[in-house]
Short mmCIF file of C-alpha atoms in Angstrom, two decimals:
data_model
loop_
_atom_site.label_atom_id
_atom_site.label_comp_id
_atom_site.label_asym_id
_atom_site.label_seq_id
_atom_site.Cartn_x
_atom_site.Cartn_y
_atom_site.Cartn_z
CA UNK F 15 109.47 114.74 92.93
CA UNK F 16 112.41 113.53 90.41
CA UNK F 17 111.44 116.50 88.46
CA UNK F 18 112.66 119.03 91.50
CA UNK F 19 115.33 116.99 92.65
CA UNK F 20 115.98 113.81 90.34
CA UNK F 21 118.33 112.23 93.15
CA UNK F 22 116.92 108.70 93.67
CA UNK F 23 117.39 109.23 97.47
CA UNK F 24 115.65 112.72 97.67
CA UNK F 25 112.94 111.43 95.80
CA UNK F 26 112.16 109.31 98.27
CA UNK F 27 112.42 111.14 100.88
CA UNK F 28 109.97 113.81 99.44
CA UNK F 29 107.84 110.98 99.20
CA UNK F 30 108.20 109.69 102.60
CA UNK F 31 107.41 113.22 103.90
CA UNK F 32 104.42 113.68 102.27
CA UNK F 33 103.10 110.34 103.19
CA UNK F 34 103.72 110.78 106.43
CA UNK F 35 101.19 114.05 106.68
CA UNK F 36 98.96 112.32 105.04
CA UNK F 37 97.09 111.71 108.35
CA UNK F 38 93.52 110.14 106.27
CA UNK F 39 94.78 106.78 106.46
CA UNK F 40 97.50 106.08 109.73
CA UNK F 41 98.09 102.53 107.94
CA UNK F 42 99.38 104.18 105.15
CA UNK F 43 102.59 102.92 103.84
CA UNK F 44 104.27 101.70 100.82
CA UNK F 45 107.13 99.64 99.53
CA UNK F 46 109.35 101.23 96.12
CA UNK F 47 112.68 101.04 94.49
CA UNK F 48 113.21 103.82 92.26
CA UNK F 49 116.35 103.76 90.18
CA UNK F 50 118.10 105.60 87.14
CA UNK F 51 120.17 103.89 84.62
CA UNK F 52 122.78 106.34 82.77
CA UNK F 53 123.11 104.36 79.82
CA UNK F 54 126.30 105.93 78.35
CA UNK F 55 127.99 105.05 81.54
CA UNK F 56 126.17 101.71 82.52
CA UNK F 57 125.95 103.32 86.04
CA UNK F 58 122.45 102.76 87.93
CA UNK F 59 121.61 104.69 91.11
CA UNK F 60 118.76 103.39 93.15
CA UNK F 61 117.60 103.67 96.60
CA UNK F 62 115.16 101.41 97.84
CA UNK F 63 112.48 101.59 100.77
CA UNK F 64 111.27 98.41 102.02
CA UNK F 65 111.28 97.01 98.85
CA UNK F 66 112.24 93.29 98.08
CA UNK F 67 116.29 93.81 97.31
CA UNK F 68 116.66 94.04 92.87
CA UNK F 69 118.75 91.15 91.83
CA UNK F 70 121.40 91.82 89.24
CA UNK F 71 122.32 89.39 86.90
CA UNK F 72 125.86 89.84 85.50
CA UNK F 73 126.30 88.58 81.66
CA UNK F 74 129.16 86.95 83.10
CA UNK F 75 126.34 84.57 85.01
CA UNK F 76 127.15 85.76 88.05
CA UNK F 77 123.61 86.82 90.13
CA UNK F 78 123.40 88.85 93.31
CA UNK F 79 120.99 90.53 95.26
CA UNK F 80 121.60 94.48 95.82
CA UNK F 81 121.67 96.50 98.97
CA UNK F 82 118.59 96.99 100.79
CA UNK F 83 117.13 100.20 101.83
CA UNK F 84 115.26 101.67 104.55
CA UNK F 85 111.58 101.39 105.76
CA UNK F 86 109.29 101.90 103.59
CA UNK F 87 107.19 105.00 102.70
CA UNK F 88 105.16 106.61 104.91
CA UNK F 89 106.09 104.65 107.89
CA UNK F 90 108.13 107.24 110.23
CA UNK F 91 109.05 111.12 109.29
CA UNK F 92 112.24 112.14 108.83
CA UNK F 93 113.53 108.99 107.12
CA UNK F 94 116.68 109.66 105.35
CA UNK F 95 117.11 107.84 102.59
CA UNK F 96 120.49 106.29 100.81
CA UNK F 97 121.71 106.37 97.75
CA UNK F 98 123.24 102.75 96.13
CA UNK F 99 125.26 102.74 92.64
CA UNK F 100 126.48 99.86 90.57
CA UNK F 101 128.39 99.61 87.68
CA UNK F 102 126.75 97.76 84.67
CA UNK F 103 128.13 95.79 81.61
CA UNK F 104 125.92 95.33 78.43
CA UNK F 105 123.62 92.88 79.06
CA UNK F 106 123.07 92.81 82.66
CA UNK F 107 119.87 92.72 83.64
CA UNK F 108 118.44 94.07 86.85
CA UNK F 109 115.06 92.39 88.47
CA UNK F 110 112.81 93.91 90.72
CA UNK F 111 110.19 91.57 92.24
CA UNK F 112 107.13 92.34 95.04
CA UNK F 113 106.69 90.49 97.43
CA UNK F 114 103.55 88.59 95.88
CA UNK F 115 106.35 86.38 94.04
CA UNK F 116 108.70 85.79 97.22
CA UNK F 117 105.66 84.96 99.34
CA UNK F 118 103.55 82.47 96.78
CA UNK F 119 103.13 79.67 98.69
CA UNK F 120 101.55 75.98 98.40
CA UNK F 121 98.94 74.70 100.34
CA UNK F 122 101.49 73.43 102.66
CA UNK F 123 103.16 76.56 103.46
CA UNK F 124 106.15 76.92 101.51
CA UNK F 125 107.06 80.11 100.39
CA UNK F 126 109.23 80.30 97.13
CA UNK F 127 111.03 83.42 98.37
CA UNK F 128 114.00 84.92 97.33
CA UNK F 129 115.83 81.33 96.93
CA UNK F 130 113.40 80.49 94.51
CA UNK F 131 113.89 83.86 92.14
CA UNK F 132 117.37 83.02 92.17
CA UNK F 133 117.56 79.69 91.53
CA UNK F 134 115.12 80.54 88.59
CA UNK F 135 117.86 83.19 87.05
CA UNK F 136 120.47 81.12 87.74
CA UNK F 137 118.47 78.84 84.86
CA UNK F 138 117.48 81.44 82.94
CA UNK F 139 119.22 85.16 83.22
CA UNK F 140 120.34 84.39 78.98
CA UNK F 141 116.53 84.63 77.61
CA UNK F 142 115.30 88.30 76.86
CA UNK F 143 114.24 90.63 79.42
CA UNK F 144 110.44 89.30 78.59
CA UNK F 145 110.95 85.83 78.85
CA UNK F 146 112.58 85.90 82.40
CA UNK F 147 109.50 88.33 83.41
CA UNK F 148 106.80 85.73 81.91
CA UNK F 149 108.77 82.83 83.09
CA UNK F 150 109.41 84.42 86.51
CA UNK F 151 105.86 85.01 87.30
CA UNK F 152 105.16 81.48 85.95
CA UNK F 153 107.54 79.75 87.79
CA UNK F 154 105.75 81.60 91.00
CA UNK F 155 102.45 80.90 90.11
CA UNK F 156 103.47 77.63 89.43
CA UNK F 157 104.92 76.52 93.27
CA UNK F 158 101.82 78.38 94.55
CA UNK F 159 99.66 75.72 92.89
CA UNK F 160 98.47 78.55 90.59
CA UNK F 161 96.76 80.88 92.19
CA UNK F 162 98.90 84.04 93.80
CA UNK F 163 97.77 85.17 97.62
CA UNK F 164 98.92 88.66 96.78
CA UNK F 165 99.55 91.50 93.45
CA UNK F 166 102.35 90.31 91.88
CA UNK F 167 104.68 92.37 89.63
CA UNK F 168 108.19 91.62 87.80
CA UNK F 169 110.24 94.23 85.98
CA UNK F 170 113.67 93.15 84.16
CA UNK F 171 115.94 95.77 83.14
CA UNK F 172 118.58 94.58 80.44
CA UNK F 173 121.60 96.96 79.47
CA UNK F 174 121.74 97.04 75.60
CA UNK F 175 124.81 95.41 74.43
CA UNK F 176 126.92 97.72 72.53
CA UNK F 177 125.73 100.55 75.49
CA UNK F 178 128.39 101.87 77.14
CA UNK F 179 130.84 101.76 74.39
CA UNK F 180 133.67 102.35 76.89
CA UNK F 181 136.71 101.23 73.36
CA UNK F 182 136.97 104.82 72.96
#
């Protein structure tokens, strides 16, 4: 769909609509964030649909979750997606998470949710884009005693520094 329309919030609506005829499976539904980084900018649009919220870290230190979305895919027809920008400075990173990190649990119950991805960036946002992905998903694994009840996935997008040269 981003090749007819490459609007992060009519993407997902095209996809929402043709989830929603897909009438094989009614329990058919599915959580994205979809976003596009204009690097000579440093603006990123994104739209989100039931997706656990990206976290930007500033290079500043600063860390803070991003807007949420709407439902997810496939869930109701005629969803209208949003559109979300934010300005980036080289070397901010941007981390996406599913849910199999907030919801790793231990025996006892305790989920590390979204308090525990931040408190892990607040340590660590500095190391490379890899390192906070391996060390994320380690950190997860980790408080649920090592073994994950659900998929797990982290992506870190980083900013090259020297992108947007904005001296000029």
């Amino acid at each position: 769909y981003a090749l007819i329309d490459p609007r992060c919030s009519h993407v997902m609506t095209l996809a929402n609509e043709a989830l929603c005829k897909d009438t094989q499976d009614e329990m058919s539904m599915l959580t994205a964030f979809l976003a596009i980084i204009d690097t000579a900018s440093g603006v990123m649009t994104y739209s989100t649909a039931g997706h656990e919220p990206a976290v930007l870290c500033a290079s500043s230190g600063t860390i803070r979750e991003l807007e949420q979305g709407e439902m997810p895919l496939g869930v109701m027809e005629s969803t209208v997606y949003r559109e979300h920008s934010v300005q980036l400075s080289p070397g901010d990173s941007v981390v996406v998470v599913t849910d199999g990190i907030t919801e790793a649990r231990t025996a006892g119950a305790v989920l590390f949710r979204k308090k525990g991805v931040i408190e892990y960036l607040s340590n660590n946002a500095p190391t490379s884009p890899y390192e906070i992905a391996g060390g994320l998903l380690a950190t997860a694994v980790a408080h649920a005693g090592g073994e994950l009840q659900d998929d797990a996935a982290v992506v870190v997008m980083r900013l090259a520094p020297g992108q947007p040269d904005r001296s000029t």
